[in-house]
Coordinates of C-alpha atoms in Angstrom, one line a residue:
M37 CA -29.9 56.8 -104.2
T38 CA -33.0 58.9 -104.0
T39 CA -33.8 62.6 -104.7
R40 CA -36.5 62.7 -102.0
P41 CA -36.0 62.4 -98.2
E42 CA -37.6 59.9 -95.9
L43 CA -40.3 62.0 -94.2
V44 CA -40.3 61.7 -90.4
G45 CA -42.7 63.0 -87.8
T46 CA -44.4 62.2 -84.4
F47 CA -47.9 63.7 -84.9
G48 CA -49.2 61.6 -87.9
M49 CA -48.7 60.8 -91.5
V50 CA -50.9 60.2 -94.6
S51 CA -49.7 58.8 -97.9
S52 CA -51.9 58.2 -100.9
T53 CA -51.8 58.3 -104.7
H54 CA -53.1 61.8 -105.0
W55 CA -52.0 64.9 -103.1
L56 CA -55.5 66.3 -102.6
A57 CA -56.6 63.1 -100.9
T58 CA -53.5 63.1 -98.8
A59 CA -54.1 66.7 -97.8
A60 CA -57.7 65.8 -96.8
G61 CA -56.5 63.1 -94.5
M62 CA -53.9 65.3 -92.9
A63 CA -56.5 68.0 -92.4
V64 CA -58.6 65.4 -90.5
L65 CA -55.6 64.5 -88.3
E66 CA -54.9 68.2 -87.6
Q67 CA -58.5 68.8 -86.6
G68 CA -58.3 66.0 -84.0
G69 CA -59.5 63.0 -85.9
N70 CA -57.6 59.7 -85.7
A71 CA -56.0 57.5 -88.4
F72 CA -59.3 55.8 -89.2
D73 CA -61.2 59.1 -89.7
A74 CA -58.3 60.3 -91.9
A75 CA -58.2 57.2 -93.9
V76 CA -62.0 57.5 -94.7
A77 CA -61.6 61.1 -95.7
T78 CA -58.6 60.2 -97.9
G79 CA -60.4 57.2 -99.5
L80 CA -63.6 59.0 -100.3
T81 CA -61.6 61.9 -101.8
L82 CA -59.7 59.5 -104.0
Q83 CA -63.1 58.3 -105.4
V84 CA -63.5 61.9 -106.7
V85 CA -60.0 62.9 -107.8
E86 CA -58.9 59.5 -109.2
P87 CA -62.1 58.2 -110.8
H88 CA -60.0 56.3 -113.4
L89 CA -58.5 54.3 -110.6
N90 CA -61.3 53.8 -108.1
G91 CA -64.9 54.8 -107.2
P92 CA -67.8 54.3 -104.9
G93 CA -68.9 51.4 -107.1
G94 CA -65.7 49.5 -106.5
E95 CA -64.1 47.7 -103.5
V96 CA -61.5 48.2 -100.8
P97 CA -59.7 45.8 -98.6
I98 CA -58.5 47.6 -95.4
L99 CA -55.8 46.4 -92.9
L100 CA -55.6 48.2 -89.6
W101 CA -53.9 48.2 -86.3
S102 CA -56.2 49.5 -83.5
A103 CA -54.2 50.9 -80.5
A104 CA -57.4 50.7 -78.4
D105 CA -57.5 46.9 -78.4
A106 CA -53.8 46.4 -79.5
A107 CA -54.9 44.1 -82.3
P108 CA -55.0 44.0 -86.1
H109 CA -58.2 43.7 -88.1
V110 CA -59.3 43.4 -91.7
V111 CA -62.3 45.3 -93.2
A112 CA -63.5 43.0 -96.0
G113 CA -64.7 45.5 -98.5
Q114 CA -65.2 43.1 -101.4
G115 CA -68.7 42.6 -102.7
P116 CA -69.9 39.2 -103.9
A117 CA -71.2 38.2 -107.3
P118 CA -74.9 38.7 -107.9
A119 CA -77.3 35.9 -107.1
A120 CA -78.1 35.5 -110.8
A121 CA -74.4 35.1 -111.8
T122 CA -73.9 31.5 -112.8
I123 CA -71.4 29.8 -115.1
E124 CA -74.4 28.5 -117.1
H125 CA -75.7 32.0 -117.7
F126 CA -72.4 33.2 -119.2
H127 CA -72.0 30.0 -121.3
G128 CA -75.5 30.6 -122.5
L129 CA -74.3 34.0 -123.8
G130 CA -71.5 32.2 -125.7
L131 CA -68.8 33.5 -123.4
E132 CA -65.6 31.7 -122.3
L133 CA -64.5 34.6 -120.1
I134 CA -66.4 37.2 -118.2
P135 CA -65.9 40.5 -120.1
G136 CA -63.5 43.1 -118.6
T137 CA -65.8 46.1 -119.2
G138 CA -69.5 46.9 -119.2
V139 CA -72.1 45.9 -116.6
L140 CA -72.1 42.1 -116.9
P141 CA -69.0 41.7 -114.6
A142 CA -70.4 44.0 -111.8
C143 CA -70.3 42.6 -108.3
V144 CA -71.9 44.3 -105.3
P145 CA -70.3 47.8 -104.8
A146 CA -68.6 47.5 -101.5
A147 CA -66.1 50.4 -101.2
F148 CA -68.4 53.0 -99.6
D149 CA -69.8 50.6 -97.1
A150 CA -66.3 49.4 -96.1
W151 CA -65.2 53.0 -95.4
M152 CA -68.3 53.5 -93.3
L153 CA -67.7 50.4 -91.3
L154 CA -64.1 51.5 -90.6
L155 CA -65.5 54.9 -89.5
R156 CA -68.2 53.3 -87.3
D157 CA -66.0 50.8 -85.5
F158 CA -62.7 52.7 -85.2
G159 CA -63.2 56.3 -86.1
T160 CA -64.6 59.3 -84.1
L161 CA -66.3 61.5 -86.7
A162 CA -69.7 61.6 -88.3
P163 CA -70.2 60.9 -92.0
E164 CA -70.8 64.5 -93.0
Q165 CA -67.4 65.5 -91.5
V166 CA -65.4 63.1 -93.6
M167 CA -67.6 63.6 -96.7
A168 CA -67.0 67.4 -96.7
Y169 CA -63.7 66.9 -98.6
P170 CA -64.9 64.7 -101.5
I171 CA -68.1 66.9 -101.8
H172 CA -65.9 70.0 -102.1
Y173 CA -63.7 68.6 -104.9
A174 CA -66.5 67.0 -106.8
E175 CA -68.4 70.3 -106.7
H176 CA -65.6 72.8 -107.3
G177 CA -63.2 70.7 -109.3
F178 CA -59.8 69.2 -109.4
P179 CA -57.0 69.5 -112.0
A180 CA -57.0 67.0 -114.8
L181 CA -53.7 65.0 -114.8
P182 CA -52.3 63.2 -117.8
G183 CA -53.5 59.8 -116.5
I184 CA -57.2 60.6 -116.3
V185 CA -57.1 62.5 -119.6
A186 CA -55.6 59.5 -121.3
Q187 CA -58.1 57.1 -119.9
I188 CA -61.1 59.3 -120.9
D189 CA -59.6 59.6 -124.4
G190 CA -59.0 55.9 -124.6
A191 CA -62.6 55.1 -123.5
R192 CA -64.2 57.3 -126.1
P193 CA -65.2 54.3 -128.3
Y194 CA -67.2 52.9 -125.4
Y195 CA -68.7 56.4 -124.7
E196 CA -70.5 56.3 -128.0
D197 CA -72.6 53.7 -126.3
W198 CA -72.3 54.8 -122.7
K199 CA -74.2 58.0 -123.0
G200 CA -74.1 58.9 -119.3
S201 CA -70.3 58.6 -119.3
A202 CA -70.0 60.8 -122.4
E203 CA -72.2 63.4 -120.8
L204 CA -70.1 63.5 -117.6
W205 CA -66.6 63.2 -119.0
L206 CA -66.9 64.7 -122.5
G207 CA -69.6 67.2 -121.5
G208 CA -67.3 70.2 -122.1
G209 CA -67.1 69.5 -125.8
G210 CA -64.4 66.8 -125.8
V211 CA -61.7 65.2 -123.8
P212 CA -60.6 67.5 -121.0
E213 CA -57.2 69.2 -121.5
V214 CA -54.4 68.4 -119.1
G215 CA -54.5 71.0 -116.3
S216 CA -58.1 71.9 -116.8
M217 CA -60.6 71.7 -113.9
I218 CA -62.8 68.6 -113.8
R219 CA -66.0 68.6 -111.9
N220 CA -68.4 65.8 -111.0
R221 CA -71.5 67.6 -109.8
P222 CA -73.7 64.5 -109.9
L223 CA -71.3 62.7 -107.5
A224 CA -71.2 65.8 -105.3
E225 CA -75.0 65.7 -105.1
T226 CA -75.0 62.0 -104.3
F227 CA -72.6 62.4 -101.5
R228 CA -74.4 65.5 -100.2
R229 CA -77.7 63.7 -100.2
I230 CA -76.1 60.7 -98.3
A231 CA -74.7 63.2 -95.7
A232 CA -78.0 64.9 -95.4
E233 CA -79.9 61.6 -94.9
S234 CA -77.3 60.6 -92.3
R235 CA -77.7 63.9 -90.4
A236 CA -81.5 63.6 -90.6
R237 CA -81.5 60.2 -89.0
G238 CA -80.5 61.8 -85.7
G239 CA -79.3 59.8 -82.8
G240 CA -75.7 59.1 -82.1
R241 CA -72.8 58.8 -84.5
E242 CA -73.3 55.1 -85.1
A243 CA -77.0 55.7 -86.1
Q244 CA -75.9 58.4 -88.6
I245 CA -73.3 56.0 -90.1
Q246 CA -75.9 53.3 -90.5
A247 CA -78.1 55.8 -92.2
A248 CA -75.3 56.6 -94.7
R249 CA -74.9 52.8 -95.3
D250 CA -78.6 52.4 -95.8
A251 CA -78.8 55.2 -98.3
F252 CA -76.2 53.6 -100.4
L253 CA -77.1 49.9 -100.3
R254 CA -80.8 50.0 -99.5
G255 CA -81.9 53.6 -100.4
F256 CA -81.8 56.0 -103.3
V257 CA -78.3 54.9 -104.6
A258 CA -79.3 51.2 -104.8
E259 CA -82.6 52.2 -106.4
A260 CA -80.8 54.2 -109.2
I261 CA -78.4 51.3 -109.8
A262 CA -81.1 48.7 -110.0
D263 CA -83.3 50.9 -112.2
F264 CA -80.4 51.5 -114.7
L265 CA -79.3 47.8 -114.9
G266 CA -82.9 46.6 -115.2
R267 CA -83.5 48.6 -118.4
T268 CA -80.1 48.9 -120.1
E269 CA -77.9 46.8 -122.3
V270 CA -74.4 48.1 -122.8
L271 CA -71.4 47.3 -125.0
D272 CA -68.6 45.5 -123.3
S273 CA -65.2 44.0 -124.2
S274 CA -66.8 40.9 -125.7
G275 CA -67.9 43.1 -128.6
E276 CA -71.5 42.5 -127.7
R277 CA -74.2 44.4 -125.7
H278 CA -75.3 42.8 -122.4
R279 CA -77.5 43.5 -119.5
G280 CA -76.1 43.4 -116.0
L281 CA -77.1 40.7 -113.4
L282 CA -76.8 42.9 -110.3
A283 CA -80.2 43.4 -108.6
G284 CA -81.5 45.5 -105.7
E285 CA -81.7 42.5 -103.5
D286 CA -78.0 41.8 -104.0
L287 CA -77.1 45.3 -102.7
A288 CA -79.7 45.2 -99.8
G289 CA -78.3 41.9 -98.5
F290 CA -74.7 43.0 -98.3
E291 CA -72.6 44.6 -95.6
A292 CA -68.9 44.9 -95.3
S293 CA -67.5 42.8 -92.4
L294 CA -64.5 42.5 -90.1
E295 CA -62.2 39.5 -90.4
A296 CA -58.9 38.5 -88.8
P297 CA -55.8 38.9 -90.9
V298 CA -53.4 36.0 -91.8
S299 CA -49.8 36.4 -90.7
L300 CA -46.3 35.1 -91.0
D301 CA -43.2 35.8 -88.9
Y302 CA -40.2 36.8 -91.1
H303 CA -36.8 38.3 -90.2
G304 CA -38.0 39.7 -86.8
H305 CA -41.2 41.0 -88.2
T306 CA -44.8 39.8 -88.4
I307 CA -46.4 40.4 -91.8
L308 CA -50.2 40.8 -91.9
K309 CA -52.4 40.3 -95.0
T310 CA -56.0 39.7 -95.9
G311 CA -57.4 36.2 -96.4
P312 CA -57.3 34.3 -99.7
W313 CA -60.3 36.2 -101.2
G314 CA -57.5 38.6 -102.0
Q315 CA -54.1 37.5 -103.2
G316 CA -52.5 38.7 -99.9
P317 CA -51.3 35.3 -98.6
V318 CA -49.2 35.0 -101.7
M319 CA -46.8 37.5 -100.1
L320 CA -46.6 35.3 -97.1
A321 CA -45.9 32.3 -99.3
Q322 CA -43.1 34.1 -101.0
L323 CA -41.5 35.2 -97.7
A324 CA -41.7 31.6 -96.4
L325 CA -39.9 30.4 -99.4
L326 CA -37.3 33.2 -99.3
S327 CA -36.6 32.6 -95.6
G328 CA -34.3 29.7 -96.7
F329 CA -32.0 32.0 -98.7
D330 CA -29.4 34.5 -97.5
L331 CA -30.8 37.5 -99.3
G332 CA -28.8 39.9 -97.3
A333 CA -25.6 38.5 -98.8
M334 CA -26.9 39.0 -102.4
D335 CA -26.5 42.2 -104.5
R336 CA -29.9 43.8 -104.3
N337 CA -29.8 44.6 -108.0
G338 CA -27.8 41.5 -109.0
A339 CA -28.9 38.4 -111.0
D340 CA -28.8 36.1 -108.0
F341 CA -31.3 38.2 -105.9
I342 CA -33.6 38.8 -108.8
H343 CA -33.5 35.2 -110.0
T344 CA -34.2 33.9 -106.4
V345 CA -37.1 36.3 -105.8
V346 CA -38.7 35.7 -109.2
E347 CA -38.5 31.9 -109.0
C348 CA -40.1 31.9 -105.5
A349 CA -42.8 34.2 -106.9
K350 CA -43.6 31.8 -109.7
L351 CA -44.1 29.0 -107.1
A352 CA -46.2 31.1 -104.8
F353 CA -48.4 32.5 -107.6
A354 CA -48.9 29.0 -109.1
D355 CA -50.3 28.0 -105.7
R356 CA -52.5 31.1 -105.8
E357 CA -54.0 29.9 -109.0
A358 CA -54.5 26.4 -107.8
W359 CA -55.8 27.0 -104.3
Y360 CA -57.0 30.6 -103.5
G361 CA -60.6 31.6 -103.5
D362 CA -63.4 33.0 -101.3
P363 CA -63.0 31.0 -98.0
L364 CA -66.7 31.5 -97.3
S365 CA -67.5 29.4 -100.4
V366 CA -64.5 27.0 -100.8
E367 CA -62.0 25.4 -98.6
V368 CA -58.6 27.1 -98.9
P369 CA -55.8 25.1 -97.2
L370 CA -53.7 28.1 -96.1
D371 CA -52.1 26.4 -93.1
A372 CA -51.0 23.5 -95.2
L373 CA -49.6 25.8 -97.9
L374 CA -47.5 27.8 -95.3
A375 CA -46.4 24.7 -93.3
D376 CA -42.6 24.3 -93.0
E377 CA -42.5 20.8 -94.6
Y378 CA -44.5 21.9 -97.6
V379 CA -42.5 25.1 -98.0
A380 CA -39.2 23.3 -97.8
Q381 CA -40.3 20.9 -100.5
R382 CA -41.4 23.8 -102.7
R383 CA -38.1 25.7 -102.0
G384 CA -36.2 22.7 -103.4
L385 CA -37.7 23.4 -106.8
V386 CA -35.7 26.7 -107.1
G387 CA -32.8 25.8 -109.3
A388 CA -30.0 27.7 -111.1
E389 CA -32.1 28.1 -114.3
A390 CA -35.3 29.9 -114.9
S391 CA -38.4 27.6 -114.7
V392 CA -40.8 27.5 -117.6
Q393 CA -43.9 25.5 -116.4
L394 CA -46.5 26.7 -114.0
R395 CA -46.0 24.4 -111.0
P396 CA -48.6 24.4 -108.2
G397 CA -47.8 22.1 -105.3
R398 CA -49.8 19.3 -103.7
Y399 CA -49.8 19.6 -99.9
G400 CA -49.8 16.5 -97.7
G401 CA -53.0 14.6 -98.0
G402 CA -54.6 17.1 -100.4
P403 CA -56.0 16.6 -103.8
E404 CA -54.2 17.1 -107.1
P405 CA -54.0 20.8 -107.9
R406 CA -56.2 22.1 -110.8
L407 CA -55.2 25.0 -112.9
P408 CA -57.4 27.3 -115.0
P409 CA -57.0 27.3 -118.8
V410 CA -54.4 29.7 -120.0
V411 CA -56.4 31.8 -122.4
T412 CA -54.6 33.6 -125.2
M413 CA -55.8 36.9 -126.8
A414 CA -56.6 35.0 -130.0
K415 CA -58.8 32.5 -128.2
A416 CA -60.6 35.1 -126.1
G417 CA -61.5 37.2 -129.1
G418 CA -63.1 40.7 -129.0
A419 CA -61.4 43.8 -127.7
A420 CA -59.0 43.9 -124.9
G421 CA -60.5 44.6 -121.5
V422 CA -59.8 47.8 -119.5
G423 CA -58.7 46.5 -116.2
E424 CA -56.1 47.1 -113.5
P425 CA -53.0 45.6 -115.1
T426 CA -50.0 47.9 -115.5
M427 CA -50.7 48.5 -119.2
V428 CA -54.3 48.8 -120.4
G429 CA -53.8 49.1 -124.1
M430 CA -54.4 52.9 -124.1
G431 CA -50.8 54.0 -124.1
E432 CA -51.0 55.0 -120.4
R433 CA -50.5 53.1 -117.1
G434 CA -53.7 52.0 -115.5
D435 CA -53.6 50.9 -111.9
T436 CA -55.5 51.5 -108.7
C437 CA -54.9 53.6 -105.6
H438 CA -53.4 53.1 -102.1
V439 CA -53.7 54.8 -98.7
D440 CA -51.5 54.5 -95.6
V441 CA -52.2 56.4 -92.4
A442 CA -50.4 56.6 -89.0
D443 CA -51.5 58.7 -86.1
R444 CA -50.0 59.8 -82.8
H445 CA -52.1 57.3 -80.9
G446 CA -50.4 54.3 -82.5
N447 CA -53.1 53.4 -85.0
L448 CA -52.1 52.2 -88.5
V449 CA -54.2 51.8 -91.7
A450 CA -53.3 50.3 -95.1
A451 CA -56.0 50.2 -97.8
T452 CA -56.0 49.6 -101.5
P453 CA -59.2 51.0 -103.0
S454 CA -60.0 50.1 -106.6
G455 CA -62.7 49.3 -109.1
G456 CA -65.5 51.4 -110.6
W457 CA -63.1 52.9 -113.1
L458 CA -64.6 55.5 -115.5
Q459 CA -63.1 53.7 -118.5
S460 CA -64.5 50.3 -117.7
S461 CA -68.3 50.7 -117.0
P462 CA -71.0 53.2 -117.9
T463 CA -71.8 56.0 -115.5
I464 CA -75.1 55.4 -113.6
P465 CA -77.4 58.3 -114.4
G466 CA -77.8 60.8 -111.6
L467 CA -75.1 59.2 -109.4
G468 CA -71.9 60.4 -111.0
F469 CA -70.1 57.0 -110.7
C470 CA -70.0 53.6 -112.4
L471 CA -70.0 50.0 -111.2
G472 CA -67.0 47.8 -110.8
T473 CA -66.0 45.0 -113.1
R474 CA -64.4 42.7 -110.5
G475 CA -66.4 39.7 -111.7
Q476 CA -63.9 39.4 -114.6
M477 CA -61.6 37.7 -112.1
F478 CA -63.8 34.7 -111.8
W479 CA -63.2 31.7 -114.1
L480 CA -66.0 30.1 -116.1
T481 CA -64.5 26.7 -115.6
E482 CA -66.3 24.4 -113.0
G483 CA -64.5 23.2 -110.0
L484 CA -61.8 25.8 -109.5
P485 CA -61.4 27.7 -106.2
N486 CA -62.1 30.9 -108.1
S487 CA -64.9 29.6 -110.3
L488 CA -67.9 31.8 -110.6
A489 CA -70.8 31.1 -108.2
P490 CA -73.7 33.2 -107.0
R491 CA -73.0 35.4 -103.9
K492 CA -69.3 34.4 -104.0
R493 CA -66.5 36.9 -103.7
P494 CA -64.0 37.0 -106.6
R495 CA -60.3 36.5 -105.7
T496 CA -58.9 39.9 -106.2
T497 CA -55.3 41.3 -106.5
L498 CA -55.9 44.1 -104.0
S499 CA -53.4 43.6 -101.3
P500 CA -52.5 46.1 -98.5
S501 CA -49.9 45.1 -96.0
L502 CA -49.1 45.7 -92.3
A503 CA -45.9 44.8 -90.5
L504 CA -45.3 44.4 -86.8
R505 CA -41.9 44.5 -85.1
D506 CA -41.7 42.9 -81.7
G507 CA -45.5 42.7 -81.6
R508 CA -45.9 46.4 -82.1
P509 CA -47.2 48.2 -85.2
Y510 CA -44.3 49.2 -87.4
L511 CA -45.2 49.7 -91.1
A512 CA -48.3 50.2 -93.3
F513 CA -47.5 49.7 -97.0
G514 CA -48.9 48.8 -100.4
T515 CA -49.0 49.7 -104.1
P516 CA -51.2 49.8 -107.2
G517 CA -50.4 47.2 -109.8
G518 CA -52.8 44.3 -110.1
D519 CA -50.9 41.0 -110.1
Q520 CA -47.7 43.0 -109.4
Q521 CA -48.9 44.3 -106.0
D522 CA -47.5 41.5 -103.9
Q523 CA -44.3 41.5 -106.0
W524 CA -43.4 45.2 -105.9
S525 CA -44.4 45.4 -102.2
L526 CA -42.3 42.3 -101.5
V527 CA -39.2 43.8 -103.2
F528 CA -39.8 47.0 -101.2
L529 CA -40.0 45.1 -98.0
L530 CA -36.9 42.9 -98.7
S531 CA -34.9 46.0 -99.6
H532 CA -35.8 47.6 -96.3
L533 CA -35.2 44.5 -94.2
H534 CA -32.2 43.0 -95.8
H535 CA -30.3 45.8 -97.5
G536 CA -30.6 48.6 -95.1
M537 CA -32.6 51.0 -97.2
N538 CA -34.8 53.5 -95.6
L539 CA -38.5 53.6 -96.7
Q540 CA -38.0 56.2 -99.4
E541 CA -34.9 54.5 -100.8
A542 CA -36.7 51.2 -100.9
I543 CA -39.6 52.8 -102.8
D544 CA -37.3 54.5 -105.3
A545 CA -35.0 51.6 -106.0
P546 CA -35.5 49.7 -109.2
T547 CA -38.0 46.8 -109.0
F548 CA -39.1 43.9 -111.1
H549 CA -41.9 41.3 -111.5
T550 CA -42.9 38.2 -113.4
T551 CA -46.1 37.6 -115.5
H552 CA -45.4 33.9 -115.6
F553 CA -49.0 33.0 -114.5
P554 CA -52.4 33.7 -116.0
S555 CA -53.3 37.4 -115.5
S556 CA -56.2 38.0 -113.1
F557 CA -57.7 40.3 -115.7
Y558 CA -59.4 39.8 -119.0
P559 CA -58.2 38.3 -121.3
R560 CA -56.2 36.3 -118.7
Q561 CA -52.9 36.0 -120.6
A562 CA -49.7 34.5 -119.2
D563 CA -46.2 35.2 -120.5

């Protein structure tokens, strides 16, 4: 049952994790923009109104279907580790894990550039047109919801050291009250200056978008970031003060890129995901395993269904730990992991009882799988990190954001922006945002697919999804939730495909997940 209807329309639809961002996206559609224009306006507005869930210093994987070329694409909006980031450097600091907060785990901020790439290659508007919405809310304010208030309150111990954050978020004399108006005038000025430099570049729309990208990665934004990191040591979750490794050269050498998605046919649909620099293929692995079970005959809320889905998730996530990483840096045998013979062998491990061990597989002709150490809180030491898991130790849920857009032309967008959380890294003076901490997802153990290396992308949990039906775009979907993203999204999809639930019913129905494998976030616990 659900208390909300499934919304239906023919003009266009925007869904996000904040109503003001959704409204910005719908305004763009109503003014003639397409789904990609609307997604950019929505995503940039989320950076303002949900700064505890994402920001310009974070990252965003974007899956899209372009009606113009009748093809899917991935915008790879994940920045790599700095050139100076080595395992030896972290071990020299006495660290077994990369901290979950501070500036030491910062990778290249990629979110803004990824949105601009989407706008350039698939949108129709200029930067200043989509940036008008986030500039407005940053300048004039947005209401403080309980979630952001709780995160600011919980981050106060760090703010004693992070002076710029204290000035921005506690500048009114303390933690904002729920319902009060929050403003971020430094971010408004940053965006306004980017828009002005874009407009001043002249030329066509593409030249203006390139000017915006240059302002962020090679202009005044990059200069402010490099200057701050070059002269500042900050407290992080190791309990010590450290200097960041990110340099201006790291930013200048980065650009978001387009990639092909990976896919799997399942129950009359084609499911599209990002490559293994995200955890996206783990959904495909779960679906491949589940294709051998009659899920439609099981009670959707019954023990058999939950047991079967959870046991397949354990196997798929074990393979994620053993084999997934940045395919630009390591070989990831995705074809072998999704091959029928391998999947059938793995499916045979699903028994009547709950499994206990973490059991990665060995594909035909491949090496023995290697797993990272399972680090306990006691071994890690220090304070708990502030990351993307469902509970962040502050008494409130801490997640990320999600955006889905469809337009009347047949375009679809699914994006999961995250990182640059106000509670996890200090605000950069004059910019109004902080850097991400995605480097915490690397292991400091040599020889693993997700081991730290210079200029390597960390394997993230960010995982938007698209589904095609009969080769045509059908569904854009996703969720916040860290390691749970490809579990909750999976249960949603199964509920829709096997149990006849409409989209709202499938969203509202009870869900479940397992934390059987090492968390992707500091301090990397498994239960």
